[in-house]
Coordinates of C-alpha atoms in Angstrom, one line a residue:
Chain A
X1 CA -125.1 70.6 -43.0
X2 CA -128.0 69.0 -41.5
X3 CA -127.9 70.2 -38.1
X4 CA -129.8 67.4 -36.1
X5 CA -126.9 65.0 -37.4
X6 CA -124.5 67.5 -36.0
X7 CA -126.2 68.0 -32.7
X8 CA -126.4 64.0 -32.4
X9 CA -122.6 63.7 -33.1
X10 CA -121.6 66.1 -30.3
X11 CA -124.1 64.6 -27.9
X12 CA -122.7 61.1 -29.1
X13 CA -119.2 62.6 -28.2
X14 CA -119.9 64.5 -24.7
X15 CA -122.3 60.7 -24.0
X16 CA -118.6 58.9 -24.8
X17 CA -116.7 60.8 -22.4
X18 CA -119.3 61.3 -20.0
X19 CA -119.1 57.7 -19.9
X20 CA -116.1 56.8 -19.6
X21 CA -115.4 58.7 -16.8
X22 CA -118.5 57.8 -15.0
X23 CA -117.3 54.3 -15.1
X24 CA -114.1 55.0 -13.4
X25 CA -116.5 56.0 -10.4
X26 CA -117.3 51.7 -9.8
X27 CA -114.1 50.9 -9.5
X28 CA -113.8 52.4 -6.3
X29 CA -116.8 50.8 -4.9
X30 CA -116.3 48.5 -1.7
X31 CA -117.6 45.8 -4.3
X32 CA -116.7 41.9 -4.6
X33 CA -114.8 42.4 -7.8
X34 CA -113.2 46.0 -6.5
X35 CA -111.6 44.1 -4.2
X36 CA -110.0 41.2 -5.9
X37 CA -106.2 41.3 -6.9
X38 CA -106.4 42.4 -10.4
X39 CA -104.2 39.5 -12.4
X40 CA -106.9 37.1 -10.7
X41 CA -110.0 39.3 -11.4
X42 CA -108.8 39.5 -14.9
X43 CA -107.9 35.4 -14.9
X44 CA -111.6 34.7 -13.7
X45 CA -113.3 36.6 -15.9
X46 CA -111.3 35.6 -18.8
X47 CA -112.4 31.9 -17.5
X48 CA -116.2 32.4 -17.3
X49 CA -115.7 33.7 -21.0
X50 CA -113.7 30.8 -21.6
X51 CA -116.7 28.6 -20.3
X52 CA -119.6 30.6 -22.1
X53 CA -117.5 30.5 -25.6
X54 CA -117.4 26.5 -25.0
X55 CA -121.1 26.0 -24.3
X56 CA -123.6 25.0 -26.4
X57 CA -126.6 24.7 -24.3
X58 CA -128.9 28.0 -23.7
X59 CA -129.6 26.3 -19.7
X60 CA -125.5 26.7 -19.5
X61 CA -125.4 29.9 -21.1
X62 CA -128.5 31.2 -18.5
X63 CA -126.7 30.3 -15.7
X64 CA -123.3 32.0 -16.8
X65 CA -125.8 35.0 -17.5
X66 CA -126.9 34.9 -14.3
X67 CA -123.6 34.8 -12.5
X68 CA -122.2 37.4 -14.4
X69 CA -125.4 39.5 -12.8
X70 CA -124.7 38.4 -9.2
X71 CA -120.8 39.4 -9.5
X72 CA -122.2 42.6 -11.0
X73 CA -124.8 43.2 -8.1
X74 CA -122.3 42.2 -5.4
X75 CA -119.5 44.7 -7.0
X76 CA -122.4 47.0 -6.5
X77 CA -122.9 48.2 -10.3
X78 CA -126.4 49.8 -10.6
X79 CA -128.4 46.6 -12.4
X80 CA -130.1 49.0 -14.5
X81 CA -127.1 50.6 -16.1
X82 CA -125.0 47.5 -16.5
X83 CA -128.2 45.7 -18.0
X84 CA -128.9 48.4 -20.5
X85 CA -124.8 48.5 -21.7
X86 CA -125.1 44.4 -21.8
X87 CA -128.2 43.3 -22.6
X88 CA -129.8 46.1 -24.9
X89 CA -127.2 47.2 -27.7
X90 CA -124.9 44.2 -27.7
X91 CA -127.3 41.2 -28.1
X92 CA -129.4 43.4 -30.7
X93 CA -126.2 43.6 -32.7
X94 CA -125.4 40.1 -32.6
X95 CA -128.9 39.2 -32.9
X96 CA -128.7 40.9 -36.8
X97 CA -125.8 39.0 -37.5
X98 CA -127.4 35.9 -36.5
X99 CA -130.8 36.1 -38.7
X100 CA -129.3 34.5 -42.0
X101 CA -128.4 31.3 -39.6
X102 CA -131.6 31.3 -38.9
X103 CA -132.9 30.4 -43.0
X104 CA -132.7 27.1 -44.2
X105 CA -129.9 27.9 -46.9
X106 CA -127.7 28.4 -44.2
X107 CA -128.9 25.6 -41.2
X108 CA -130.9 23.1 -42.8
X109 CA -134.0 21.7 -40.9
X110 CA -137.1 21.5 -39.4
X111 CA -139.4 24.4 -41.0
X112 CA -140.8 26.8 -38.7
X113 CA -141.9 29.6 -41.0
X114 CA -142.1 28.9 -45.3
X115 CA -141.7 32.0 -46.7
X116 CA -141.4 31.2 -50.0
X117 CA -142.2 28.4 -51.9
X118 CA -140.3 27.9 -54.5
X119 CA -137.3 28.2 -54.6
X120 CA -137.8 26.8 -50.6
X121 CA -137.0 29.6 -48.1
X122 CA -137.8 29.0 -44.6
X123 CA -136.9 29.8 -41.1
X124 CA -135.7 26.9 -39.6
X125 CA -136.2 25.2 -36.0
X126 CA -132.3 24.4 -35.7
X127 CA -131.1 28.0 -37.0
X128 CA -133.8 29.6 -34.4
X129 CA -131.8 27.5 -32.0
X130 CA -128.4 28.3 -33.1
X131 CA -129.4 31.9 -33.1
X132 CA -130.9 32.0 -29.6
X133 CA -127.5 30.1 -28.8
X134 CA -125.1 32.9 -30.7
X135 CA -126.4 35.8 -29.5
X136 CA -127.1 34.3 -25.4
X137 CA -123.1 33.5 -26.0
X138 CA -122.1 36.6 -27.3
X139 CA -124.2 38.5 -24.6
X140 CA -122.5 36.3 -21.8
X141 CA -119.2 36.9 -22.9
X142 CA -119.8 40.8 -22.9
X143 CA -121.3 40.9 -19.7
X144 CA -117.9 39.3 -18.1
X145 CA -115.6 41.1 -19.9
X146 CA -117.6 45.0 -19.5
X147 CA -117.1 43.9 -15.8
X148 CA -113.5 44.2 -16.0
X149 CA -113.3 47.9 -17.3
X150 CA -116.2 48.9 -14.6
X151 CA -114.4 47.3 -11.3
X152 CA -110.7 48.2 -12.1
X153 CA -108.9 51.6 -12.9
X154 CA -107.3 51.2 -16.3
X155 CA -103.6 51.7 -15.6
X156 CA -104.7 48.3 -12.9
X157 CA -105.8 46.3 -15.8
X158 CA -102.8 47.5 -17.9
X159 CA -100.6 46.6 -15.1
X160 CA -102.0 43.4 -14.5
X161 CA -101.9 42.4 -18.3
X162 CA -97.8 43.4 -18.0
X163 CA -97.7 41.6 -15.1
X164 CA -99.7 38.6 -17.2
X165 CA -97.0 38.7 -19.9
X166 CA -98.3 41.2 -22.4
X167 CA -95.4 43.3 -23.6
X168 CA -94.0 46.5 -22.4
X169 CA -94.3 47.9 -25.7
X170 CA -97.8 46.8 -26.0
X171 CA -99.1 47.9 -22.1
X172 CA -97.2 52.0 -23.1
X173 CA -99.1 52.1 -26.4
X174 CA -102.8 51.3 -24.6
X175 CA -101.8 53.5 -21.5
X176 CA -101.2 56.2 -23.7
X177 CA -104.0 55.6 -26.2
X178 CA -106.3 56.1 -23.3
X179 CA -104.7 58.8 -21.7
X180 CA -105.1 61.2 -24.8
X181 CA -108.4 59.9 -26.5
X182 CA -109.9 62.4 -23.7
X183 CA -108.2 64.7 -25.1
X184 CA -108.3 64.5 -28.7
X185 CA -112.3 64.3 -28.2
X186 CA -112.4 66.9 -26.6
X187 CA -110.8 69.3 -29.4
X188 CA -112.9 67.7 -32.0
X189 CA -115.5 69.2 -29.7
X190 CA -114.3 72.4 -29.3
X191 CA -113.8 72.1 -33.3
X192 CA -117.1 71.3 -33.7
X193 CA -118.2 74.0 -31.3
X194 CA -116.6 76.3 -32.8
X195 CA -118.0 75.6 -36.3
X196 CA -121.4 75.8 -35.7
X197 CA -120.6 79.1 -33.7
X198 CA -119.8 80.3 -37.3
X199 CA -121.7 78.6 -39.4
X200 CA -125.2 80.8 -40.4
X201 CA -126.4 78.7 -43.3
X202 CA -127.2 75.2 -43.1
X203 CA -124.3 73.7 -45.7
X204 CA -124.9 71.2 -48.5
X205 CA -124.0 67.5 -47.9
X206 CA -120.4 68.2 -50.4
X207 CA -119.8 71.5 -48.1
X208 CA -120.2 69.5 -44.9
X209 CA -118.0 66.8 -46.1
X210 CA -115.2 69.2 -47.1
X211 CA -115.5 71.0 -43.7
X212 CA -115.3 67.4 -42.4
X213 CA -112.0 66.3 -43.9
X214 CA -110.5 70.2 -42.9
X215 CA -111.3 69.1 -39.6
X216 CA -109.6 65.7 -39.8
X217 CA -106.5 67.3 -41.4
X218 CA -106.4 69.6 -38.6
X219 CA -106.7 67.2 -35.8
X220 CA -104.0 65.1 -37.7
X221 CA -101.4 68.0 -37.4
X222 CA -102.7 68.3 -34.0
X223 CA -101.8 64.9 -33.2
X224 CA -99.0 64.9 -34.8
X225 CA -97.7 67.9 -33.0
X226 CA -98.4 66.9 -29.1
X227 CA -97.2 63.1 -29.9
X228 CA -94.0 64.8 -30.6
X229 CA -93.9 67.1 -27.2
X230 CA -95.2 64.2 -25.3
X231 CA -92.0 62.2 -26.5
X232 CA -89.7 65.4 -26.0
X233 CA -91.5 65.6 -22.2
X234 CA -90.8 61.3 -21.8
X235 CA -86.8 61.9 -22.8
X236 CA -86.3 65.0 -20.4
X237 CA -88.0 63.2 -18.0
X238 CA -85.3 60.0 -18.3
X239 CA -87.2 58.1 -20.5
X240 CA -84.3 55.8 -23.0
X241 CA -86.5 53.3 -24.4
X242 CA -87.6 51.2 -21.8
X243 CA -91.1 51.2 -20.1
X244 CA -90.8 50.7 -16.2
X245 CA -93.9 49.9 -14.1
X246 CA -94.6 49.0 -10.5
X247 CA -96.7 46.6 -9.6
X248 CA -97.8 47.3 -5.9
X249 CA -101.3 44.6 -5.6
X250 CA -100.6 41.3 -4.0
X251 CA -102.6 38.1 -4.4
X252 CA -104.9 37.0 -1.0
X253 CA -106.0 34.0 0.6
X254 CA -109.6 35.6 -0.9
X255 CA -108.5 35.9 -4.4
X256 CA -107.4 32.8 -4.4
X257 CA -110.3 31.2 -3.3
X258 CA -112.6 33.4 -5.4
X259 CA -110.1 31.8 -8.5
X260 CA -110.9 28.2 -7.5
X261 CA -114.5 29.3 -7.1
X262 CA -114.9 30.2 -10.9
X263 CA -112.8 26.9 -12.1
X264 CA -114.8 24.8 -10.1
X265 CA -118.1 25.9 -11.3
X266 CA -116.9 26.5 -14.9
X267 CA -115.8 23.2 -15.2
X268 CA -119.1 21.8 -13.8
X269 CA -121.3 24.1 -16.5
X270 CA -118.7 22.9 -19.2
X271 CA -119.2 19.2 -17.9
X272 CA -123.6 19.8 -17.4
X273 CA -123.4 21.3 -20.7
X274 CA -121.7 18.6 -22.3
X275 CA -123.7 15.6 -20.8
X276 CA -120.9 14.8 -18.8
X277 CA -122.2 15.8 -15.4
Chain B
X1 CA -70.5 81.5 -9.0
X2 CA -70.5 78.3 -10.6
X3 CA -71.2 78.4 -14.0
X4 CA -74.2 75.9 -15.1
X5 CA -75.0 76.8 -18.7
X6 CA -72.7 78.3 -21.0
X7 CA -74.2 78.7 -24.9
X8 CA -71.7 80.2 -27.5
X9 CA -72.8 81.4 -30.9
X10 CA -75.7 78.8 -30.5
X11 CA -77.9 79.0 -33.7
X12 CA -81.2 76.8 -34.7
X13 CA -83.1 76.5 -37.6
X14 CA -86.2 74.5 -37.7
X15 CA -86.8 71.5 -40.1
X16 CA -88.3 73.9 -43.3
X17 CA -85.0 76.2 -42.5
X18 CA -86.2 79.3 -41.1
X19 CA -84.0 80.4 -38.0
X20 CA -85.1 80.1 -34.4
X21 CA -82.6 81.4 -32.9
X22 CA -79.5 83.3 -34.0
X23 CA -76.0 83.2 -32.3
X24 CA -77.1 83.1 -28.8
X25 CA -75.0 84.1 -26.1
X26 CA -75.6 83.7 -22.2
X27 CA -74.7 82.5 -19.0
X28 CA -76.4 80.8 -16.1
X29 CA -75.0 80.8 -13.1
X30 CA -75.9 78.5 -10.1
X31 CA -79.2 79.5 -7.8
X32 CA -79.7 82.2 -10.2
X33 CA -83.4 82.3 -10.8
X34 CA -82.9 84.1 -14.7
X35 CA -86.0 85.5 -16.8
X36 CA -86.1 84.4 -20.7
X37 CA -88.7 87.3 -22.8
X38 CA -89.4 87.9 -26.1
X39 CA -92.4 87.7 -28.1
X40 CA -94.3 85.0 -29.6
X41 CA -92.2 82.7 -32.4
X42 CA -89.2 84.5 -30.4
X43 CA -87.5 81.1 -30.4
X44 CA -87.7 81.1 -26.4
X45 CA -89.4 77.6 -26.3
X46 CA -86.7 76.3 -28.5
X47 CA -83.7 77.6 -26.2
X48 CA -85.4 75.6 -23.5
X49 CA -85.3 72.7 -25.0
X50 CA -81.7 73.3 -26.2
X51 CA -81.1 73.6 -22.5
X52 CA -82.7 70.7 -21.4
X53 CA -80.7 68.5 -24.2
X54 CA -83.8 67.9 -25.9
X55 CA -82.6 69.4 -29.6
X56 CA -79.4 70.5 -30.6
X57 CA -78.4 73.9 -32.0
X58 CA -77.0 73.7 -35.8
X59 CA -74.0 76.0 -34.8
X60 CA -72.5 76.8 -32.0
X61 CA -71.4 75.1 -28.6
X62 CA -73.9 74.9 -25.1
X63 CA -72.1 73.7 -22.2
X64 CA -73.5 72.5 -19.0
X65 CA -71.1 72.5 -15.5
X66 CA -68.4 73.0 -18.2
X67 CA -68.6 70.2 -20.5
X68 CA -70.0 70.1 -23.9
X69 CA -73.6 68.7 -24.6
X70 CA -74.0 67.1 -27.4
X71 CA -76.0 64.1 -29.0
X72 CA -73.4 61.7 -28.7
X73 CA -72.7 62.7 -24.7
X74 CA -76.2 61.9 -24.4
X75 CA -76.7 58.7 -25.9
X76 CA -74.4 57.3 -22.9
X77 CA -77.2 55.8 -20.6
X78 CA -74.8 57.0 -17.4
X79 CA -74.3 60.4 -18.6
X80 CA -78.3 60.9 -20.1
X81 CA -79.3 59.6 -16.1
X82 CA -77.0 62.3 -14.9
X83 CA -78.3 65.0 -16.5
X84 CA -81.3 64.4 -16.5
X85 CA -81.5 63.8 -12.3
X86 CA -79.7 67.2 -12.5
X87 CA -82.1 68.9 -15.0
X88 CA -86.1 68.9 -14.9
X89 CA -88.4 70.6 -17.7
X90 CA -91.9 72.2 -17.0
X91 CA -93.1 72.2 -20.5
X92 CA -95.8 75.1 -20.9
X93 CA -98.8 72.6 -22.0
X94 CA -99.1 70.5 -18.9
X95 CA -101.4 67.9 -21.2
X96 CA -98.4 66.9 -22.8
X97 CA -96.1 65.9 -19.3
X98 CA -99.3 64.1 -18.4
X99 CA -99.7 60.9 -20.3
X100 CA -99.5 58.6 -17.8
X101 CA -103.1 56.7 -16.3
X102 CA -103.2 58.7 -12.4
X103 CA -100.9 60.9 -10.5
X104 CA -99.0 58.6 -8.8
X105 CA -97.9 56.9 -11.9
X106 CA -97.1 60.7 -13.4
X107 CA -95.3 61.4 -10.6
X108 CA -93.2 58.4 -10.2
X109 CA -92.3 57.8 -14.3
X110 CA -88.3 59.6 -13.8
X111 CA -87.8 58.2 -10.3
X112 CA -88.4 54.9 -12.3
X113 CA -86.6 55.6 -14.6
X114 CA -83.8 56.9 -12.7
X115 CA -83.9 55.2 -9.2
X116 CA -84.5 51.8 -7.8
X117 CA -88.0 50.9 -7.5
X118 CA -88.3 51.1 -3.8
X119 CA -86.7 54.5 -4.1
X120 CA -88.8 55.4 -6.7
X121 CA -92.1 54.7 -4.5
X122 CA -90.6 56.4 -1.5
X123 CA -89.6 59.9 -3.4
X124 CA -93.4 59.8 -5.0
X125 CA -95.0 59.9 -2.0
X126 CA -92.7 62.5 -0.5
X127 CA -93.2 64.6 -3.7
X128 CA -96.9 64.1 -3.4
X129 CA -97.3 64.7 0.0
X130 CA -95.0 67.7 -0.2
X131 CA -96.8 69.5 -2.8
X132 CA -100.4 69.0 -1.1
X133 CA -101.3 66.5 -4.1
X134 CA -101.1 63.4 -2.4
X135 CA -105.6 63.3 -2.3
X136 CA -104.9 63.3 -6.3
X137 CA -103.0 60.4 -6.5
X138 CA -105.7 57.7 -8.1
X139 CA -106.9 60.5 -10.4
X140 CA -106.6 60.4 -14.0
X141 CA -104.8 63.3 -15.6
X142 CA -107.8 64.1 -17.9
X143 CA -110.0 64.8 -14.6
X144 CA -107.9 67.2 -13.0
X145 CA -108.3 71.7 -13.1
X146 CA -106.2 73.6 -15.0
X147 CA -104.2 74.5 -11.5
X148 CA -103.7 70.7 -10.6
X149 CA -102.6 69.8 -13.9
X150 CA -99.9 72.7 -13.2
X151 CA -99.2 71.5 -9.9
X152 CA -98.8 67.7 -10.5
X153 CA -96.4 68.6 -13.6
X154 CA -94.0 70.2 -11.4
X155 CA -94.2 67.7 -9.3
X156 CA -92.7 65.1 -11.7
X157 CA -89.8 66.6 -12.2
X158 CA -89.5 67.9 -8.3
X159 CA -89.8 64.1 -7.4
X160 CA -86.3 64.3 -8.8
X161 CA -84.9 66.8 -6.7
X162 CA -83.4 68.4 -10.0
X163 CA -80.4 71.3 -9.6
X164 CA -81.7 73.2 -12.9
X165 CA -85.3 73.7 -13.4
X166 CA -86.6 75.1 -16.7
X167 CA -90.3 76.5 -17.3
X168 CA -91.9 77.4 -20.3
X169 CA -94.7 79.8 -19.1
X170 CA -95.2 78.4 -15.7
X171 CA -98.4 80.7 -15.0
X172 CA -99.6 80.7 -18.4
X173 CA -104.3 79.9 -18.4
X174 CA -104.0 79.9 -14.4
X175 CA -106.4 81.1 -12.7
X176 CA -104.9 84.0 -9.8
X177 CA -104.8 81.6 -6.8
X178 CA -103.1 79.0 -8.6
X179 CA -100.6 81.7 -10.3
X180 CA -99.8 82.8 -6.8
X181 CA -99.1 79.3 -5.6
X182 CA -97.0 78.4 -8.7
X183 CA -94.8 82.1 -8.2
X184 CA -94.3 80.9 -4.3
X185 CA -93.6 77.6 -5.5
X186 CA -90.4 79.6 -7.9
X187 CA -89.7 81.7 -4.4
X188 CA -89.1 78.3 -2.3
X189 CA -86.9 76.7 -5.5
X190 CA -84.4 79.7 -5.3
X191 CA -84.1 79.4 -1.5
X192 CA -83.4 75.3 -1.8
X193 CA -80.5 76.5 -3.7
X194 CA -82.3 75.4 -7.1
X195 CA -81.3 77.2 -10.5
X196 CA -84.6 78.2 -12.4
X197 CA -84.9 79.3 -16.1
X198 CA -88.1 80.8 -16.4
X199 CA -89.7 81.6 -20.3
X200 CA -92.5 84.0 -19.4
X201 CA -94.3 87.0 -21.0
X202 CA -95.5 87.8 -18.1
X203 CA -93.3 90.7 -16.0
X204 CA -95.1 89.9 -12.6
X205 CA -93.4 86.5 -13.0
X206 CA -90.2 87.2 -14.7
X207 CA -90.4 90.4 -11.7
X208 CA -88.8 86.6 -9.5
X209 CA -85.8 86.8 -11.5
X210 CA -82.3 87.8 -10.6
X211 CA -81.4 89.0 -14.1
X212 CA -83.5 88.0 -17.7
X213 CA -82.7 87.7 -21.2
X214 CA -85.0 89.9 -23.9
X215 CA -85.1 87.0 -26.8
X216 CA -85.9 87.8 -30.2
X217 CA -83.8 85.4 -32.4
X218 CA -81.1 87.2 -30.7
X219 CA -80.3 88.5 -27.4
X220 CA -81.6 91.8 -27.5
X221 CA -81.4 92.5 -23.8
X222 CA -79.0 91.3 -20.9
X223 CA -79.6 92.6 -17.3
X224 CA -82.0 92.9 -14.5
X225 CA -85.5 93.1 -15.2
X226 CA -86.0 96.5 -13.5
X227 CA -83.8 98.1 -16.1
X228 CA -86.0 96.5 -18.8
X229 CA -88.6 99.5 -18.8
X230 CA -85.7 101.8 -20.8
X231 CA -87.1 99.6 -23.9
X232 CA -89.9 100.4 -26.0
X233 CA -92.1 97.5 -24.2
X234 CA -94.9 97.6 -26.9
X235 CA -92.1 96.5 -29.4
X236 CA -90.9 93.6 -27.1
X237 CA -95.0 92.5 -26.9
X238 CA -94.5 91.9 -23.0
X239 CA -97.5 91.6 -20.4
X240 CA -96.5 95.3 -18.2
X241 CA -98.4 95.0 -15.1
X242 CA -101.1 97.7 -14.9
X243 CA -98.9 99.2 -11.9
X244 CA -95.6 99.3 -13.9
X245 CA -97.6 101.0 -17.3
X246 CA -98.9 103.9 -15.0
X247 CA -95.4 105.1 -13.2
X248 CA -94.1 104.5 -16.9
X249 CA -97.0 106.9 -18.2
X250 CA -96.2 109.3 -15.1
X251 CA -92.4 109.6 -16.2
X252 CA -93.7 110.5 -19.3
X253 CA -95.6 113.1 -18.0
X254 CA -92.4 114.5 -16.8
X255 CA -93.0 113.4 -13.3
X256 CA -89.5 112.8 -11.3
X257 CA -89.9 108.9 -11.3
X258 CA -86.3 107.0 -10.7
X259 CA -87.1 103.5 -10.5
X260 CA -90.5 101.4 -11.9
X261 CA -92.4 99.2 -9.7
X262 CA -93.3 95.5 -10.7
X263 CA -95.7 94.6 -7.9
X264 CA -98.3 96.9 -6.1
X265 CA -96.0 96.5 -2.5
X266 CA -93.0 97.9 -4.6
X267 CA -95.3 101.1 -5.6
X268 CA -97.0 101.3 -2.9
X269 CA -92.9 101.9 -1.0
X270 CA -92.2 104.3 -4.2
X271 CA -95.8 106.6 -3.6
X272 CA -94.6 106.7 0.1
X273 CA -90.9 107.7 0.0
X274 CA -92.5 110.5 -2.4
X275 CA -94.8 111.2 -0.4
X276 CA -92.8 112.0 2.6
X277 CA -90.7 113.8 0.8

């Protein structure tokens, strides 16, 4: 087994959880966003992603950007960390998907770059454009949406989704996805531990991958075995079938200012970006 | 006394047919706190959750407050909410009673179940603020110690007020301080009146009990857990408190030793009475 992978995994695993915890910590920040109702937070968010998916102008798309990193700097997020999660790995990503647009096979145009000849294979002015444009769009629309897992507790936004018409059914299966991913990590971590505790020679790739699928059996049966004590521990504890939750936020005179705020100016970027305004 | 549990020639066998337990006989009678022993695979976890209407034996009858429990009795909603206000189960992993996103919604899942909602939030808080928790409340499960995790899974089923507690290995991975608080905790449940079933290995704990049960398939022991030490403990795979194993070792020796001490005050009375003497 190559070790360096190995070591990279579990520091990949302990970053994950590390992570997700830390995040928790912003939601209790005295921040704009920490202090919105939750079914409007979610609402306005989902409507400045609404707005960014409907742009096609890279001004529009700027200025969504940069309210996304005032609503991030008033729900006092450390710029630095919410830049590096946005702006670094996300836009990168999309940027890769973007580069064929960017040839003249796939968005005819004005030539920017020949690179070949014959056949004719360029990099065009308009596919430059339209990549500039995806990946602006697709970073937008990620930096509203991370802010809605950074300024509310999860069993908030589950709540508020419920409360927002998504099933019962639906809300239970997320809550408890969450609640046990932690978990489940953390004994393929302790699995993991535990192996390279024992293991004195460096294994083949074959080896590794066998010790690899032992270890996903295992965690399988694991699974397997505390899903069914969890739903033992719901029945004694009165559960028949139906999911009850309480729903204890109430909407504001702020929240519902702060919900006309983000219409009103995502309608005007819409209306700007379309020549309208 | 009032009866509460009454099992008759109850036997089990698992799914792949090996027996768990064998025509079990025993009684429980109300605000009796009553020690269950045996070693591991003894079929002691299983007898709980017979008790708490979880599984059903394949032979055999188990009666609770004199009537029968069955499947069927239990698929009536009315009946299910009854029993289930009456009887709450401490299962010995607290990671599986925990699967809700923080405290307060852990806390709160059978008073919603079984209450009306603005009863449900008032008996939370009480149960939280009652059990020194209530500073936990917004925390997520997967953050809390070992001894937390304990505490806030008795606390959803107290938040019931429940007549019949059951608890598999209730001081099982605590650390001392939080073993202590969880055997005071047991102390305070028999003087509210409460009937406790306690599966344990450990003899300080079962040493709470007004009579136990050795389990090893079968009953192999009825009585008080003072008169357990005329059994060959090794056999029985029991943790003896250090104090017990060296009065045991002393009668051994031929000393004149009547009655074996559980907890250092009881031998510390013992080594005086003989001393005076």
């Amino acid at each position: 087994m190559n070790n360096k992978l190995f070591d990279k995994t579990i520091e990949h695993v302990i970053n994950y959880l590390n992570e997700s915890i830390f995040f928790e910590k912003y939601s209790k920040y005295p921040g704009i966003l920490q202090n919105m109702e939750s079914r409007i937070k979610i609402i306005t968010l989902i409507i400045f992603i609404i707005g960014s998916v409907l742009s096609k102008n890279i001004l529009t798309l700027i200025v969504f950007n940069l309210i996304a990193l005032i609503l991030a700097y008033l729900s006092k997020i450390p710029l630095l960390q919410y830049l590096k999660r946005v702006y670094f790995f996300i836009p990168i990503f999309a940027g890769i998907i973007a580069i064929p647009v960017m040839f003249n096979l796939m968005t005819p145009g004005k030539d920017l770059i020949i690179i070949l000849d014959s056949p004719h294979i360029s990099i065009t002015y308009e596919g430059v454009v339209y990549a500039i444009t995806f990946t602006l769009r697709v970073a937008t629309c990620v930096s509203f949406a991370v802010l809605i897992p950074i300024t509310t507790q999860w069993n908030r936004v589950t709540s508020a989704m419920n409360k927002l018409g998504v099933p019962d059914v639906v809300i239970t299966i997320t809550n408890l996805a969450y609640r046990y991913i932690f978990l489940l990590l953390n004994f393929v971590l302790d699995m993991m531990h535990s192996r390279k505790s024992r293991v004195v020679n460096k294994l083949d790739m074959v080896e590794s991958w066998k010790e690899a699928g032992k270890a996903i059996g295992a965690l399988f049966v694991k699974t397997y075995e505390m899903g069914e004590d969890v739903y033992y521990a719901m029945l004694s504890r009165g559960y028949n079938g139906e999911i009850k939750h309480i729903y204890r936020e109430q909407i504001e005179i702020k929240d519902i200012l702060f919900l006309l705020f983000s219409i009103i100016t995502t309608v005007s970027l819409v209306l700007f970006d379309r020549g309208i305004l | 006394m009032r009866e509460i549990y009454k099992l008759v020639d109850v036997t089990y066998k698992y799914p792949n047919g090996s027996i768990a337990l064998d025509n079990i006989n025993l009684n429980i009678y109300k605000n009796e706190v009553v020690a269950i022993l045996g070693p591991n695979g003894a079929g002691k976890t299983t007898l709980l959750k017979i008790l708490s209407g979880l599984v059903f034996p394949n032979k055999g009858e188990v009666y609770f407050e004199g009537k029968k429990l069955t499947d069927e009795v239990l698929k009536d909603k009315n009946l299910m909410k009854e029993f289930r206000r009456k009887v709450g189960f401490v299962f010995q992993n607290p990671d599986t009673m925990l699967f809700n996103p923080t405290v307060w919604d852990e806390v709160a899942f059978s008073p919603l179940h079984l209450y009306s909602k603005e009863k449900a939030i008032e008996v939370t808080d009480k149960t939280l603020k009652d059990m020194k928790i209530y500073h936990l409340k917004d925390r997520h499960p997967y953050n809390l110690s070992g001894g937390e995790k304990k505490k806030v899974s008795i606390s959803c089923i107290l938040s019931i007020e429940p007549e019949v507690i059951l608890m598999d290995e209730p001081t099982s991975a605590l650390d001392p301080k939080s073993r202590l608080e969880v055997m005071d905790l047991i102390k305070s449940f028999k003087n509210d009146g409460k009937t406790v079933v306690l599966v344990t290995h450990d003899l300080n704990l079962a040493g709470l009990a007004d009579r136990c049960y050795v389990l090893n398939k079968k009953v192999i022991f009825e009585g008080k857990v003072k008169d357990l030490f005329s059994l060959n403990l090794d056999e029985l795979n029991l943790d003896v408190p250090e104090i017990s194993k060296l009065f045991i070792k002393l009668r051994d020796m031929g000393y004149n030793i009547d009655e074996i001490p559980i907890t250092i005050d009881e031998a510390v009375n013992i080594i005086s009475k003989m001393l005076r003497k």
